[in-house]
PDB file of C-alpha atoms in Angstrom:
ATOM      1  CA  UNK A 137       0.000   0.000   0.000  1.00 68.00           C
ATOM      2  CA  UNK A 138       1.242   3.611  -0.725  1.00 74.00           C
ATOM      3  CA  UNK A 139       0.256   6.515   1.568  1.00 75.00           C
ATOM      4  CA  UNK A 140       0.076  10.322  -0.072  1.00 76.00           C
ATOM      5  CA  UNK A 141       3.889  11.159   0.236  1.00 76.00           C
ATOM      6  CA  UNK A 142       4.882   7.899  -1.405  1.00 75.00           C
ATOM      7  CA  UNK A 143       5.602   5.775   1.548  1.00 77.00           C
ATOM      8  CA  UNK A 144       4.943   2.090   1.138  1.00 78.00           C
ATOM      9  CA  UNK A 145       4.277  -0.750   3.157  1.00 75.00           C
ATOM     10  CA  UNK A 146       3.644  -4.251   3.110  1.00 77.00           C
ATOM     11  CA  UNK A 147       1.143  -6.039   5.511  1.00 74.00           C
ATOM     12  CA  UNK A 148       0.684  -9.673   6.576  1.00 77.00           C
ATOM     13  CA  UNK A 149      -0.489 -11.873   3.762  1.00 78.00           C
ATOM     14  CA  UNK A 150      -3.970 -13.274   3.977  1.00 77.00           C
ATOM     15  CA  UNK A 151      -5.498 -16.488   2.357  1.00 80.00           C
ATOM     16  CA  UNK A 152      -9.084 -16.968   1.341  1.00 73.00           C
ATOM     17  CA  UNK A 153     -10.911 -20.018  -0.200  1.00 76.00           C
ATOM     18  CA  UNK A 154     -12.963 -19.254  -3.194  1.00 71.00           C
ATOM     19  CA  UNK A 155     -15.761 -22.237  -3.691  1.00 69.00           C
ATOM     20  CA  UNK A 156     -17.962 -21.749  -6.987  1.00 67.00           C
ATOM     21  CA  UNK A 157     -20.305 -25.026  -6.087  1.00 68.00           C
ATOM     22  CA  UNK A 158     -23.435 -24.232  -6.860  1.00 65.00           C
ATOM     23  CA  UNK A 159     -25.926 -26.519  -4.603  1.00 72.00           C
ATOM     24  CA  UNK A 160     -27.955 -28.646  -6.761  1.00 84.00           C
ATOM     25  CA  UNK A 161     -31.204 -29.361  -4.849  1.00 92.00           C
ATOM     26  CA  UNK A 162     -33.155 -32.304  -5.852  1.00 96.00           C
ATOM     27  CA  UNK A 163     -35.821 -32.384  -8.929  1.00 97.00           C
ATOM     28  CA  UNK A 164     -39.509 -32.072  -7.729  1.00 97.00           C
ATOM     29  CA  UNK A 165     -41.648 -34.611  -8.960  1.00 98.00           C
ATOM     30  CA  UNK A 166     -45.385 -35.990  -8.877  1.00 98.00           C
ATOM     31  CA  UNK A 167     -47.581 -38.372 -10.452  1.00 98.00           C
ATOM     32  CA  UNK A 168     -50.826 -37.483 -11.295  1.00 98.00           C
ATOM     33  CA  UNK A 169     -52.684 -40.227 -12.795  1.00 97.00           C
ATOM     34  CA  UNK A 170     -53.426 -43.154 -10.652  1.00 97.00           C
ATOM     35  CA  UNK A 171     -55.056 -42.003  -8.132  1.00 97.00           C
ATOM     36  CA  UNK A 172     -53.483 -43.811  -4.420  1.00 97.00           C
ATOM     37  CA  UNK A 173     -55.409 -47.590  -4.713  1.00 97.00           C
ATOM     38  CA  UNK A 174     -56.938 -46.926  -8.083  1.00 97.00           C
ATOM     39  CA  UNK A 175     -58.604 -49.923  -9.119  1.00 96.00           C
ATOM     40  CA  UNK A 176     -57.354 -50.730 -13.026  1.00 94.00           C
ATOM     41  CA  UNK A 177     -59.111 -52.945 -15.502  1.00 88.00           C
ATOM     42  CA  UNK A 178     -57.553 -52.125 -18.395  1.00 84.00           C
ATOM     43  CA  UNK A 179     -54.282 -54.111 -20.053  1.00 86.00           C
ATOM     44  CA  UNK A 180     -52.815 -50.584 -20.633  1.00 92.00           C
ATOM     45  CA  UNK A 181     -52.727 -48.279 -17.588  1.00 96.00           C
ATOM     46  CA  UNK A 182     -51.833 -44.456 -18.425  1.00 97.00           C
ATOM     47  CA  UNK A 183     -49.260 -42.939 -15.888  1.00 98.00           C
ATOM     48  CA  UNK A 184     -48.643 -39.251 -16.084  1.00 97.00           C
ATOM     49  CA  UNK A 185     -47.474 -36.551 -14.014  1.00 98.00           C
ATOM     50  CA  UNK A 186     -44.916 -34.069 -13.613  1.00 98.00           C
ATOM     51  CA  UNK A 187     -41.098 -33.137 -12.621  1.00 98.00           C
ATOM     52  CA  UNK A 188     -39.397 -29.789 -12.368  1.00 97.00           C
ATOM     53  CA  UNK A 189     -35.866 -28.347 -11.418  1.00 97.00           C
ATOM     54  CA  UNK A 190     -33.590 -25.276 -11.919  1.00 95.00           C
ATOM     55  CA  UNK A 191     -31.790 -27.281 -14.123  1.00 93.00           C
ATOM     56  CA  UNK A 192     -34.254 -28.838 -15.786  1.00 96.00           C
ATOM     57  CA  UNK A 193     -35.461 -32.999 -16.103  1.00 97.00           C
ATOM     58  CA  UNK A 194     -33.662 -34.852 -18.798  1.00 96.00           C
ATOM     59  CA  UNK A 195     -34.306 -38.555 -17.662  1.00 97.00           C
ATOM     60  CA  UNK A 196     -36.738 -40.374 -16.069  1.00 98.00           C
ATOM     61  CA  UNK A 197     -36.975 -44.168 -14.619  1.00 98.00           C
ATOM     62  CA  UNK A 198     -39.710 -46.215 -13.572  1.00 98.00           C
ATOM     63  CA  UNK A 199     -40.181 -49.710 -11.769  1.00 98.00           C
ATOM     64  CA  UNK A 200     -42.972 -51.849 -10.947  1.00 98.00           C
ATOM     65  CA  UNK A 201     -43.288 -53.865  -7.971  1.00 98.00           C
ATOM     66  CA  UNK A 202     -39.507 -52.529  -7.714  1.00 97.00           C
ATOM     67  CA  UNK A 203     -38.470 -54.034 -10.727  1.00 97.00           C
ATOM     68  CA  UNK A 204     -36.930 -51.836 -13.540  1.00 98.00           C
ATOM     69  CA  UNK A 205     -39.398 -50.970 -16.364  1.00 97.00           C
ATOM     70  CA  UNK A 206     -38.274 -49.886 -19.967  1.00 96.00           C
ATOM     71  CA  UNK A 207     -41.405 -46.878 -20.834  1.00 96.00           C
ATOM     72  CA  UNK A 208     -41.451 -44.701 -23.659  1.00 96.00           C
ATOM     73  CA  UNK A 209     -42.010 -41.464 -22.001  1.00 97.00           C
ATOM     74  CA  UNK A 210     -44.053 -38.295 -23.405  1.00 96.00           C
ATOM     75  CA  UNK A 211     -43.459 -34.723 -22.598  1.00 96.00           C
ATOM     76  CA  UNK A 212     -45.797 -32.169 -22.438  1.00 97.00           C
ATOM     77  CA  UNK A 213     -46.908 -29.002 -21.205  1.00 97.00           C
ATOM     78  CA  UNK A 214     -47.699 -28.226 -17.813  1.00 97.00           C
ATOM     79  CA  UNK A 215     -48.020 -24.664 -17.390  1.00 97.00           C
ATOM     80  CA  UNK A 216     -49.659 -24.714 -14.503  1.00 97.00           C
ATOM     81  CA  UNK A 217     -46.867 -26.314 -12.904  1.00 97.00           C
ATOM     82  CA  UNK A 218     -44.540 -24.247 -13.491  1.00 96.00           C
ATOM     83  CA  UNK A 219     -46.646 -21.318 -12.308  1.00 96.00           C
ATOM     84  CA  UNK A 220     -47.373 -23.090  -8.939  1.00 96.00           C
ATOM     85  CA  UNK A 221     -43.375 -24.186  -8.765  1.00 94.00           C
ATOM     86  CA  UNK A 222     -41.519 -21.122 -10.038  1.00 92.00           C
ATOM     87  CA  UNK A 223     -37.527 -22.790  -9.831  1.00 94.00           C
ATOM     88  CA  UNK A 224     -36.974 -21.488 -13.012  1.00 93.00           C
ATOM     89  CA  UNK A 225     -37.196 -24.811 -15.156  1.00 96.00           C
ATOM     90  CA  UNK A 226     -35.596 -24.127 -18.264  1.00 96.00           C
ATOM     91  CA  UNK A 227     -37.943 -26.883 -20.241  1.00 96.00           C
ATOM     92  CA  UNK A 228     -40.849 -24.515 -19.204  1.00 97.00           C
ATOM     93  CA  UNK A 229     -43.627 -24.630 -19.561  1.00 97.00           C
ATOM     94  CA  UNK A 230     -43.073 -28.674 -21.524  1.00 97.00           C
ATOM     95  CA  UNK A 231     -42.234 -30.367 -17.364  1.00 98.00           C
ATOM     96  CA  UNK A 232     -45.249 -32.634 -18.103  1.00 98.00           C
ATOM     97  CA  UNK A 233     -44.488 -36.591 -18.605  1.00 98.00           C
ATOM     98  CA  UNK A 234     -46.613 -39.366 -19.447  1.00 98.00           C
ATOM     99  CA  UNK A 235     -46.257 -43.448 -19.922  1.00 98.00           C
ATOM    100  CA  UNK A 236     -48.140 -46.261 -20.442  1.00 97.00           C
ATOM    101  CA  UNK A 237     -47.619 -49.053 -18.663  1.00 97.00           C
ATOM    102  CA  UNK A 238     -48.750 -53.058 -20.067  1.00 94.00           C
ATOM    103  CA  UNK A 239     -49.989 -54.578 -16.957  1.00 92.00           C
ATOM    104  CA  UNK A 240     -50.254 -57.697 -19.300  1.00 87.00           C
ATOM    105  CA  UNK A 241     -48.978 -60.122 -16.291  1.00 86.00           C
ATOM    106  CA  UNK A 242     -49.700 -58.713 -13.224  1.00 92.00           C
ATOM    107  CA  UNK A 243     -51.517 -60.709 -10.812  1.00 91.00           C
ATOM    108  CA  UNK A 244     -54.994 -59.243  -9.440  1.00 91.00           C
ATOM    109  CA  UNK A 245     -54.072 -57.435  -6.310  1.00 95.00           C
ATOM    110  CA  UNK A 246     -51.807 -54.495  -5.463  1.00 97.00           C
ATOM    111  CA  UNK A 247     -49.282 -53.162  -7.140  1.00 98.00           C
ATOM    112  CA  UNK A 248     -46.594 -50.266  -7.011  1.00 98.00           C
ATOM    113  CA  UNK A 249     -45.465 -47.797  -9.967  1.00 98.00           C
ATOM    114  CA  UNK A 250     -42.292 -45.413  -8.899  1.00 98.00           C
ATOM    115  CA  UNK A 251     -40.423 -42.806 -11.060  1.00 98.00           C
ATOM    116  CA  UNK A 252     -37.214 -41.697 -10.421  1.00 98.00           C
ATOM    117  CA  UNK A 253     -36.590 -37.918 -12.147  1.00 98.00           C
ATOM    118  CA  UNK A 254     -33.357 -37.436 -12.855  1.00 98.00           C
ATOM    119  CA  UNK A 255     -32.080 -33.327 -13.246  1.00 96.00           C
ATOM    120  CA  UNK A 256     -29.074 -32.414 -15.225  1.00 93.00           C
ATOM    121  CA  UNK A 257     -26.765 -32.860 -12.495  1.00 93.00           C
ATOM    122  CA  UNK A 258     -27.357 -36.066 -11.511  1.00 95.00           C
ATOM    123  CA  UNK A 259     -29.781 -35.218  -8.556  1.00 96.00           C
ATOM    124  CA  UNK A 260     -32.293 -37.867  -8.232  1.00 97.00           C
ATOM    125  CA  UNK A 261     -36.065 -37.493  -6.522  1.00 98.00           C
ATOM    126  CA  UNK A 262     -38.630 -40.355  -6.685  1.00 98.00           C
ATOM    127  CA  UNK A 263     -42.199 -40.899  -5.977  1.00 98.00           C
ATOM    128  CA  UNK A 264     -44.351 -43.744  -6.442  1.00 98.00           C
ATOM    129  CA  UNK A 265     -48.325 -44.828  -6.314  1.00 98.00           C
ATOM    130  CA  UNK A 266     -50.106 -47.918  -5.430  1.00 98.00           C
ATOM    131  CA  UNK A 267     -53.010 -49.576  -7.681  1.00 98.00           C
ATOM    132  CA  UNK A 268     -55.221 -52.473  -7.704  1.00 97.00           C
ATOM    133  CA  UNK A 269     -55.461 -54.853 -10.666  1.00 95.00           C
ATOM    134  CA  UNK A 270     -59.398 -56.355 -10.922  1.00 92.00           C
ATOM    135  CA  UNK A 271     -59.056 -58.690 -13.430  1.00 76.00           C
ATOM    136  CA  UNK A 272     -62.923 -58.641 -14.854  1.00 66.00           C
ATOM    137  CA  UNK A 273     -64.782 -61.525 -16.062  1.00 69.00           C
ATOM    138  CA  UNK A 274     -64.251 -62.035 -20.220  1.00 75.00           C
ATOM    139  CA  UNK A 275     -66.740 -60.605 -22.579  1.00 80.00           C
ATOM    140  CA  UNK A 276     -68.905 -62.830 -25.056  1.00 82.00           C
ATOM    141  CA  UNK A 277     -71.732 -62.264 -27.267  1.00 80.00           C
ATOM    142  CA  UNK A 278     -73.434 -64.792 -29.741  1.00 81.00           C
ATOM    143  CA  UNK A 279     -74.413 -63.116 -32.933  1.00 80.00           C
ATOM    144  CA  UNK A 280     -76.211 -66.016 -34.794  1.00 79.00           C
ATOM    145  CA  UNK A 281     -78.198 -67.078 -33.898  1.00 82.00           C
ATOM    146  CA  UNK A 282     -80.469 -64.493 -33.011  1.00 79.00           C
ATOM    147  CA  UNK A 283     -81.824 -64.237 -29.631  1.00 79.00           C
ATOM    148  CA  UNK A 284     -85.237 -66.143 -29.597  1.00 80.00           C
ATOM    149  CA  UNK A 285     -84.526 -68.298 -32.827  1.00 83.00           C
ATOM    150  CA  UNK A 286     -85.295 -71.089 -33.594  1.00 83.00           C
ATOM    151  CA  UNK A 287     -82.911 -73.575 -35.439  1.00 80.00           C
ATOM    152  CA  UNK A 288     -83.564 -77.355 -36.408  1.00 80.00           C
ATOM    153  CA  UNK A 289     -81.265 -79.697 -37.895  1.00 78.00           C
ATOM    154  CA  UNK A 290     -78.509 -81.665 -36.508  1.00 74.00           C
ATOM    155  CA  UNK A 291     -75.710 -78.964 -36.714  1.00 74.00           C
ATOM    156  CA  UNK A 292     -76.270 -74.894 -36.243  1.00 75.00           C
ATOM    157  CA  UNK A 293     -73.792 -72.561 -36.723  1.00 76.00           C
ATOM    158  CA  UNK A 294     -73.038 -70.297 -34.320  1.00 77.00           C
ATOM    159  CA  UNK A 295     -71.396 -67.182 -35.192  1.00 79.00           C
ATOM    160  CA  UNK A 296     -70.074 -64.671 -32.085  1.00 79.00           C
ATOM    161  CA  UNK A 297     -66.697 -63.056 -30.234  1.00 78.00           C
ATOM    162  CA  UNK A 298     -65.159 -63.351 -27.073  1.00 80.00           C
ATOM    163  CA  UNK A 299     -62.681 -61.009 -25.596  1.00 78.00           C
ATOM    164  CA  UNK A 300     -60.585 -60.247 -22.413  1.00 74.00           C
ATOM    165  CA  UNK A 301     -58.025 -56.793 -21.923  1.00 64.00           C
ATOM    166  CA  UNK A 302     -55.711 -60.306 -21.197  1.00 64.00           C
ATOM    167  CA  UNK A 303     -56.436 -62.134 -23.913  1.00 71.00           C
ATOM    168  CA  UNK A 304     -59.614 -64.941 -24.300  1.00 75.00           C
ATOM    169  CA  UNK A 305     -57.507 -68.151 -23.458  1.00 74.00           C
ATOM    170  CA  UNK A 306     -60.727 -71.003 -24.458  1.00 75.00           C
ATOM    171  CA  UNK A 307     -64.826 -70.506 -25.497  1.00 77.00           C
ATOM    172  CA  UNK A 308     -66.545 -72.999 -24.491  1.00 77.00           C
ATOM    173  CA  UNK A 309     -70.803 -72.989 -25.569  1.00 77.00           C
ATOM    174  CA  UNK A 310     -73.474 -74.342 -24.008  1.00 81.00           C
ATOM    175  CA  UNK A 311     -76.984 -74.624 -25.066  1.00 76.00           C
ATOM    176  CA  UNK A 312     -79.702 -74.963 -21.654  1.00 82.00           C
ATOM    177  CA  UNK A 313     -76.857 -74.579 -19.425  1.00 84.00           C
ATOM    178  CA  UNK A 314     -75.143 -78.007 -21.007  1.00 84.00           C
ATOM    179  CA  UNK A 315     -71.744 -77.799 -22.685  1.00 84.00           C
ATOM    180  CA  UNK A 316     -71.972 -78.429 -26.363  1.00 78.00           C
ATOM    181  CA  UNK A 317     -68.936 -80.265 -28.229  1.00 74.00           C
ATOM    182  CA  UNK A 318     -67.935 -78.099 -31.393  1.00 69.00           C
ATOM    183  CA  UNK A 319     -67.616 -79.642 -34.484  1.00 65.00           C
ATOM    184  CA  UNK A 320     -64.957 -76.696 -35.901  1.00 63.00           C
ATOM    185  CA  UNK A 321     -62.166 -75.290 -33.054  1.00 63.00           C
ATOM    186  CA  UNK A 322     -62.944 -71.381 -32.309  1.00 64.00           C
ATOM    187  CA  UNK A 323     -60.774 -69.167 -34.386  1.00 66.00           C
ATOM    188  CA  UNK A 324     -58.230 -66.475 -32.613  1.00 63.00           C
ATOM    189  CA  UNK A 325     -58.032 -63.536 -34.659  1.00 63.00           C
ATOM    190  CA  UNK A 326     -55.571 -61.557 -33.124  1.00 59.00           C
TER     191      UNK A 326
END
């Protein structure tokens, strides 16, 4: 240091840390769609919800029952979101996600979906929902012959569809509540 006649000096030296970490807080995340315990009867069940972060969401993953899942996620927008969330999201206001997830397999009963949102950092935040598989009863309807017609002869065609959101595994027809051996095997037509 110089004073106003030109006189220097030198003082003790002094040593400061300079840290430039920036704290990188978790993502936010939520799912929407189920509901907690929704009961699901369909094959495909639509998951959707939400993640934000001041870095913005690349990634995603999901399990089921805690086992890794492989789902094709959509974005989309969620303006209100990002209104009700302000961390500055750079992918505002497009923070909305959505899957679908082939139950094809699960057993009736409970089940759990999680996803993981993953920021640009590497931050992780996870939230998951319980639902309820009901598998219902298949569906079948006899076209011909017609309700309240009558046939004669020693064969009849029958004409009619069965299905299940699992698939329709036998048919099996019975006329006055007797089973009744088919000449021709059912056809599958996928």
């Amino acid at each position: 240091a110089y004073d106003m006649c030109g006189n220097s000096g030198v003082s003790a030296s002094v040593t400061a840390t300079v840290s430039n970490t920036v704290p990188n807080n978790p993502p936010q995340v939520w799912i929407d769609v189920p509901a907690q315990n929704a009961n699901v009867t369909n094959r495909n069940l639509a998951v959707y919800g939400w993640a934000t972060d001041s870095g913005g969401v690349p990634s995603y993953t999901f399990t089921v029952d805690g086992q890794p899942r492989v789902l094709s996620v959509s974005r989309g927008p969620r303006a209100d979101v990002c209104n009700a969330v302000p961390v500055g999201d750079p992918n505002c206001p497009n923070v909305g996600w959505g899957v679908t997830l082939d139950t094809y397999g699960l057993a009736a009963g409970a089940h759990t979906i999680a996803v993981t949102a993953i920021d640009n950092l590497g931050a992780t935040a996870s939230i998951s929902r319980t639902f309820q598989i009901v598998n219902a009863s298949p569906t079948a309807w006899v076209g011909y012959p017609n309700l309240g017609r009558t046939v004669s002869g020693s064969s009849v065609n029958v004409v009619g569809w069965a299905r299940d959101t699992d698939g329709v595994e036998s048919v099996r027809l019975e006329m006055d509540n007797q089973p009744v051996a088919l000449t021709y095997p059912w056809v599958r037509i996928p």
